[in-house]
């Protein structure tokens, strides 16, 4: 009997559009001969299942089920692809834990830590991971231009501590840009990071582990055509994504080893992606950890799966079956 899989997408942030694209990607990747697939859209209190005929029906939040005509369908597994709250920050994970429904990604603690970029980076710094100098601002707090220049320097990045897809991110080059950038970042989240700029090569590396195996993908080199890897670079093709990255075998091994270690330190599950900057002297610096990475056909993870000589359908099956 086929298991019923919910591909959970949407969310309550600007990343909802990206999430819905990822849902379509995952729908195309999962083996439909093994599983019954449904896309579940969540936005605020609207939880709806997309039916094959194009109609949408509400989800019963009491048991995460829906009714299709006279048939009640209860989901056996949730593939979470919400980028942002409530799917990337641990909230939805807690809901599924209480219902005893297995899901694709990290548990509550790992999701909550990694969703807060500042908290995650500071946590990993205690394990010897290199990170950029940074300041954290919470809603209602401010920072003077002088403090930014003295403690962080220019250029710098001012960005939301929560969320992704480069929404609300500004590369600040002048004193006059600091305060507008802070306001912009607070428009996306209640916490803002002021982070030192690091000159170097940007890399990203995916990883997943099951009870039987550990898989670390070939890293991708990210060469943006823009000032930084912003929304247009990520989603409108203004970037060169080179997989495998044009780096030495020794550096490739270091990237993969650190990615695997970060996975274990955080207690991750499912597929993650870790972003880095390689600065002078091949120093490897962490940018951030993504526990629900983008999964469109052109996203980094599918690229890396292909470069590793693997079939994305098999990877999806690994993720699902590992939870049973």
Coordinates of C-alpha atoms in Angstrom, one line a residue:
X1 CA 0.0 0.0 0.0
X2 CA 1.4 3.4 -1.0
X3 CA 2.2 5.9 1.7
X4 CA 0.6 9.3 1.5
X5 CA 3.2 12.1 1.3
X6 CA 2.5 15.7 2.0
X7 CA 4.9 18.2 0.3
X8 CA 4.4 21.1 2.7
X9 CA 5.0 24.5 1.1
X10 CA 4.1 28.2 1.5
X11 CA 4.8 29.9 4.8
X12 CA 4.4 33.3 6.3
X13 CA 7.4 35.2 4.9
X14 CA 8.5 36.8 1.6
X15 CA 9.9 33.4 0.6
X16 CA 6.5 31.8 0.0
X17 CA 7.0 32.1 -3.8
X18 CA 10.3 30.3 -3.6
X19 CA 8.8 27.6 -1.4
X20 CA 6.0 26.9 -3.9
X21 CA 8.6 26.5 -6.6
X22 CA 10.5 24.1 -4.5
X23 CA 7.3 22.1 -3.9
X24 CA 6.9 21.6 -7.6
X25 CA 10.5 20.5 -7.9
X26 CA 10.1 17.9 -5.1
X27 CA 6.8 16.7 -6.6
X28 CA 8.7 16.0 -9.8
X29 CA 11.6 14.3 -8.0
X30 CA 9.7 11.8 -5.7
X31 CA 8.8 8.3 -7.1
X32 CA 5.1 8.4 -7.8
X33 CA 5.0 4.6 -8.2
X34 CA 5.9 4.3 -4.5
X35 CA 4.0 7.2 -3.0
X36 CA 0.8 9.2 -3.3
X37 CA 1.9 12.8 -3.5
X38 CA 0.0 15.9 -2.4
X39 CA 1.1 19.5 -2.2
X40 CA -0.1 21.2 1.0
X41 CA -0.1 25.0 0.9
X42 CA 0.2 26.8 4.3
X43 CA -0.2 30.5 4.6
X44 CA -1.3 31.8 8.0
X45 CA -4.4 29.8 9.1
X46 CA -5.0 28.6 5.5
X47 CA -3.9 25.0 5.2
X48 CA -5.1 23.5 1.9
X49 CA -4.4 20.4 -0.1
X50 CA -4.0 20.7 -3.9
X51 CA -6.1 17.9 -5.5
X52 CA -5.2 16.4 -8.9
X53 CA -8.3 18.1 -10.5
X54 CA -7.0 21.5 -9.4
X55 CA -9.4 22.0 -6.6
X56 CA -8.2 22.7 -3.0
X57 CA -9.6 21.3 0.2
X58 CA -8.8 22.3 3.8
X59 CA -6.5 20.3 6.0
X60 CA -7.9 19.0 9.3
X61 CA -5.2 20.3 11.7
X62 CA -6.4 17.8 14.4
X63 CA -4.7 14.9 12.7
X64 CA -3.2 16.4 9.5
X65 CA -5.7 14.8 7.2
X66 CA -8.1 15.9 4.5
X67 CA -11.4 14.6 3.0
X68 CA -11.5 13.8 -0.7
X69 CA -15.2 13.3 -1.5
X70 CA -16.1 10.6 1.0
X71 CA -12.6 9.4 1.6
X72 CA -10.5 10.6 4.6
X73 CA -6.8 10.7 3.7
X74 CA -4.3 10.8 6.6
X75 CA -0.7 11.7 5.7
X76 CA 2.1 9.3 6.6
X77 CA 5.0 11.7 6.0
X78 CA 5.6 15.4 5.5
X79 CA 8.3 16.7 3.2
X80 CA 8.7 20.2 4.5
X81 CA 9.9 22.7 1.9
X82 CA 8.8 26.0 3.6
X83 CA 11.6 28.5 3.5
X84 CA 11.0 30.6 6.6
X85 CA 8.4 30.4 9.4
X86 CA 6.7 28.1 10.3
X87 CA 8.5 25.3 8.4
X88 CA 12.2 26.2 8.9
X89 CA 12.2 27.5 12.4
X90 CA 10.9 24.4 14.4
X91 CA 7.3 25.3 14.8
X92 CA 5.9 22.9 12.2
X93 CA 8.4 20.3 13.4
X94 CA 6.9 20.5 16.9
X95 CA 3.4 20.1 15.5
X96 CA 4.4 16.9 13.5
X97 CA 6.2 15.6 16.6
X98 CA 3.1 15.8 18.7
X99 CA 1.1 14.0 16.0
X100 CA 3.8 11.4 15.6
X101 CA 4.1 12.1 11.9
X102 CA 7.6 11.7 10.5
X103 CA 9.0 14.5 8.4
X104 CA 11.9 15.2 6.1
X105 CA 14.1 17.7 7.9
X106 CA 15.7 18.7 11.2
X107 CA 13.9 18.5 14.5
X108 CA 12.7 21.4 16.6
X109 CA 16.1 22.4 18.2
X110 CA 18.2 22.1 15.1
X111 CA 15.6 24.0 13.0
X112 CA 15.3 26.8 15.6
X113 CA 19.1 27.2 15.9
X114 CA 19.8 27.2 12.2
X115 CA 16.9 29.5 11.4
X116 CA 18.6 32.2 13.5
X117 CA 21.7 32.9 11.5
X118 CA 23.5 34.8 14.3
X119 CA 22.7 32.2 17.0
X120 CA 23.8 29.3 14.7
X121 CA 27.0 30.9 13.7
X122 CA 27.9 31.8 17.2
X123 CA 27.1 28.3 18.4
X124 CA 29.3 26.8 15.7
X125 CA 32.1 29.2 16.5
X126 CA 32.4 27.5 19.8
X127 CA 33.3 24.3 17.9
X128 CA 36.1 26.1 16.0
X129 CA 34.2 27.0 12.9
X130 CA 35.4 30.3 11.4
X131 CA 32.8 33.1 11.0
X132 CA 32.7 36.8 10.1
X133 CA 32.7 39.5 12.8
X134 CA 29.1 40.6 13.4
X135 CA 26.6 42.5 15.6
X136 CA 23.0 41.6 16.4
X137 CA 20.2 44.1 16.7
X138 CA 16.8 43.2 18.0
X139 CA 13.5 45.1 17.3
X140 CA 13.7 48.4 19.1
X141 CA 17.5 48.5 19.2
X142 CA 19.7 50.7 17.2
X143 CA 23.4 51.0 16.3
X144 CA 25.3 54.2 15.4
X145 CA 27.1 54.6 12.1
X146 CA 30.3 55.0 14.1
X147 CA 29.9 51.7 15.9
X148 CA 29.3 49.8 12.6
X149 CA 32.4 51.4 11.1
X150 CA 34.6 50.8 14.1
X151 CA 33.5 47.3 15.1
X152 CA 32.6 45.8 11.7
X153 CA 34.1 48.1 9.1
X154 CA 33.0 48.9 5.5
X155 CA 31.9 47.4 3.3
X156 CA 29.6 45.2 5.3
X157 CA 26.3 43.3 5.0
X158 CA 23.2 44.2 6.9
X159 CA 20.6 41.5 6.7
X160 CA 17.8 39.8 8.6
X161 CA 19.0 37.2 11.1
X162 CA 15.9 35.2 10.2
X163 CA 14.8 34.1 6.8
X164 CA 16.6 33.7 3.5
X165 CA 16.6 34.1 -0.3
X166 CA 18.4 37.4 0.3
X167 CA 15.2 39.3 1.1
X168 CA 16.1 42.5 3.1
X169 CA 19.9 42.1 2.5
X170 CA 22.1 45.2 1.7
X171 CA 25.8 45.4 0.9
X172 CA 26.7 48.6 2.6
X173 CA 29.6 50.6 1.2
X174 CA 29.2 54.0 2.7
X175 CA 28.2 55.5 6.1
X176 CA 25.0 57.0 4.6
X177 CA 23.7 53.5 3.6
X178 CA 23.9 52.1 7.1
X179 CA 20.6 53.3 8.7
X180 CA 18.4 52.7 5.6
X181 CA 19.8 49.2 5.4
X182 CA 18.9 48.5 9.0
X183 CA 15.4 49.7 8.4
X184 CA 15.1 47.5 5.3
X185 CA 16.3 44.4 7.2
X186 CA 13.9 45.0 10.0
X187 CA 11.2 45.0 7.4
X188 CA 11.8 41.3 7.0
X189 CA 12.6 40.1 10.5
X190 CA 12.7 41.2 14.2
X191 CA 16.5 40.5 14.4
X192 CA 19.1 42.0 12.2
X193 CA 22.8 41.2 11.7
X194 CA 25.5 43.6 10.8
X195 CA 28.2 41.4 9.4
X196 CA 31.8 42.0 8.1
X197 CA 32.3 41.6 4.4
X198 CA 34.7 38.8 3.4
X199 CA 36.5 38.9 0.1
X200 CA 36.8 35.5 -1.5
X201 CA 35.2 32.5 -3.3
X202 CA 31.7 31.6 -2.4
X203 CA 31.0 27.8 -2.1
X204 CA 28.0 25.8 -1.1
X205 CA 27.9 22.1 -0.2
X206 CA 24.9 19.8 0.4
X207 CA 24.8 16.7 2.7
X208 CA 22.3 14.1 4.0
X209 CA 22.6 11.1 6.2
X210 CA 20.5 8.0 6.9
X211 CA 20.8 5.1 9.2
X212 CA 23.0 3.3 6.6
X213 CA 25.1 6.0 4.9
X214 CA 26.5 9.5 4.9
X215 CA 26.4 11.4 1.6
X216 CA 28.3 14.7 1.1
X217 CA 27.8 16.2 -2.4
X218 CA 30.4 17.9 -4.6
X219 CA 30.6 21.6 -3.6
X220 CA 29.3 24.3 -6.0
X221 CA 31.2 27.5 -6.7
X222 CA 28.9 30.6 -6.8
X223 CA 30.0 33.4 -9.1
X224 CA 27.4 36.2 -9.0
X225 CA 27.1 38.8 -11.8
X226 CA 25.7 41.2 -9.2
X227 CA 27.1 43.0 -6.1
X228 CA 26.5 39.9 -4.1
X229 CA 24.4 36.7 -4.3
X230 CA 21.1 38.5 -4.1
X231 CA 17.5 37.5 -5.1
X232 CA 18.1 38.2 -8.8
X233 CA 21.3 36.2 -8.8
X234 CA 19.6 33.3 -7.1
X235 CA 16.3 33.1 -9.0
X236 CA 16.7 35.1 -12.2
X237 CA 19.9 33.6 -13.6
X238 CA 22.3 36.4 -12.8
X239 CA 24.9 34.0 -11.6
X240 CA 27.3 31.2 -12.7
X241 CA 26.9 28.0 -10.6
X242 CA 29.8 25.7 -11.2
X243 CA 29.5 22.1 -9.9
X244 CA 31.9 20.7 -9.0
X245 CA 33.6 23.9 -7.8
X246 CA 36.9 24.9 -9.4
X247 CA 38.9 24.2 -6.3
X248 CA 41.7 21.8 -5.4
X249 CA 40.9 18.2 -4.3
X250 CA 42.4 19.1 -0.9
X251 CA 40.0 22.1 -0.4
X252 CA 37.1 20.1 -1.7
X253 CA 37.8 17.5 1.0
X254 CA 38.0 20.1 3.7
X255 CA 34.7 21.6 2.6
X256 CA 33.0 18.2 2.6
X257 CA 34.5 17.2 5.9
X258 CA 33.4 20.4 7.6
X259 CA 29.9 20.1 6.1
X260 CA 29.6 16.6 7.5
X261 CA 30.8 17.8 10.9
X262 CA 28.4 20.7 11.0
X263 CA 25.5 18.3 10.2
X264 CA 26.5 16.1 13.2
X265 CA 27.2 19.0 15.6
X266 CA 23.7 20.5 15.0
X267 CA 22.0 17.1 15.0
X268 CA 20.6 17.6 11.5
X269 CA 18.3 15.4 9.5
X270 CA 17.3 15.2 5.9
X271 CA 19.2 17.3 3.3
X272 CA 21.0 20.4 4.4
X273 CA 23.2 22.9 2.5
X274 CA 26.1 24.9 4.1
X275 CA 27.4 28.1 2.5
X276 CA 31.0 29.3 2.8
X277 CA 33.4 32.0 1.8
X278 CA 37.0 30.9 1.1
X279 CA 39.3 33.9 1.9
X280 CA 43.0 34.4 1.4
X281 CA 45.1 31.4 2.3
X282 CA 42.2 29.0 1.6
X283 CA 40.6 29.9 5.0
X284 CA 37.1 28.4 5.1
X285 CA 34.5 30.7 6.7
X286 CA 30.9 29.7 7.4
X287 CA 28.2 32.0 6.0
X288 CA 25.1 30.0 7.0
X289 CA 23.4 26.6 7.3
X290 CA 20.2 25.9 5.3
X291 CA 18.0 23.1 6.7
X292 CA 15.3 23.4 4.0
X293 CA 17.3 24.3 1.0
X294 CA 15.7 25.2 -2.3
X295 CA 14.7 22.2 -4.4
X296 CA 13.7 23.5 -7.8
X297 CA 15.1 21.7 -10.8
X298 CA 17.9 24.3 -11.1
X299 CA 18.6 24.6 -7.3
X300 CA 22.0 23.8 -5.9
X301 CA 21.1 20.4 -4.4
X302 CA 19.7 18.8 -7.6
X303 CA 22.8 20.1 -9.4
X304 CA 25.1 18.5 -6.8
X305 CA 23.1 15.3 -6.8
X306 CA 23.7 15.1 -10.6
X307 CA 27.4 15.9 -10.2
X308 CA 27.7 13.1 -7.7
X309 CA 26.3 10.7 -10.2
X310 CA 23.2 10.0 -8.2
X311 CA 19.5 10.0 -9.1
X312 CA 17.5 12.6 -7.3
X313 CA 14.6 10.1 -7.1
X314 CA 16.7 7.7 -5.1
X315 CA 17.8 10.5 -2.8
X316 CA 14.2 11.4 -2.1
X317 CA 13.4 7.8 -1.4
X318 CA 16.4 7.7 1.1
X319 CA 15.0 10.8 2.9
X320 CA 11.5 9.3 3.2
X321 CA 12.3 5.7 4.1
X322 CA 15.0 6.7 6.7
X323 CA 12.1 8.0 8.9
X324 CA 10.3 4.6 9.1

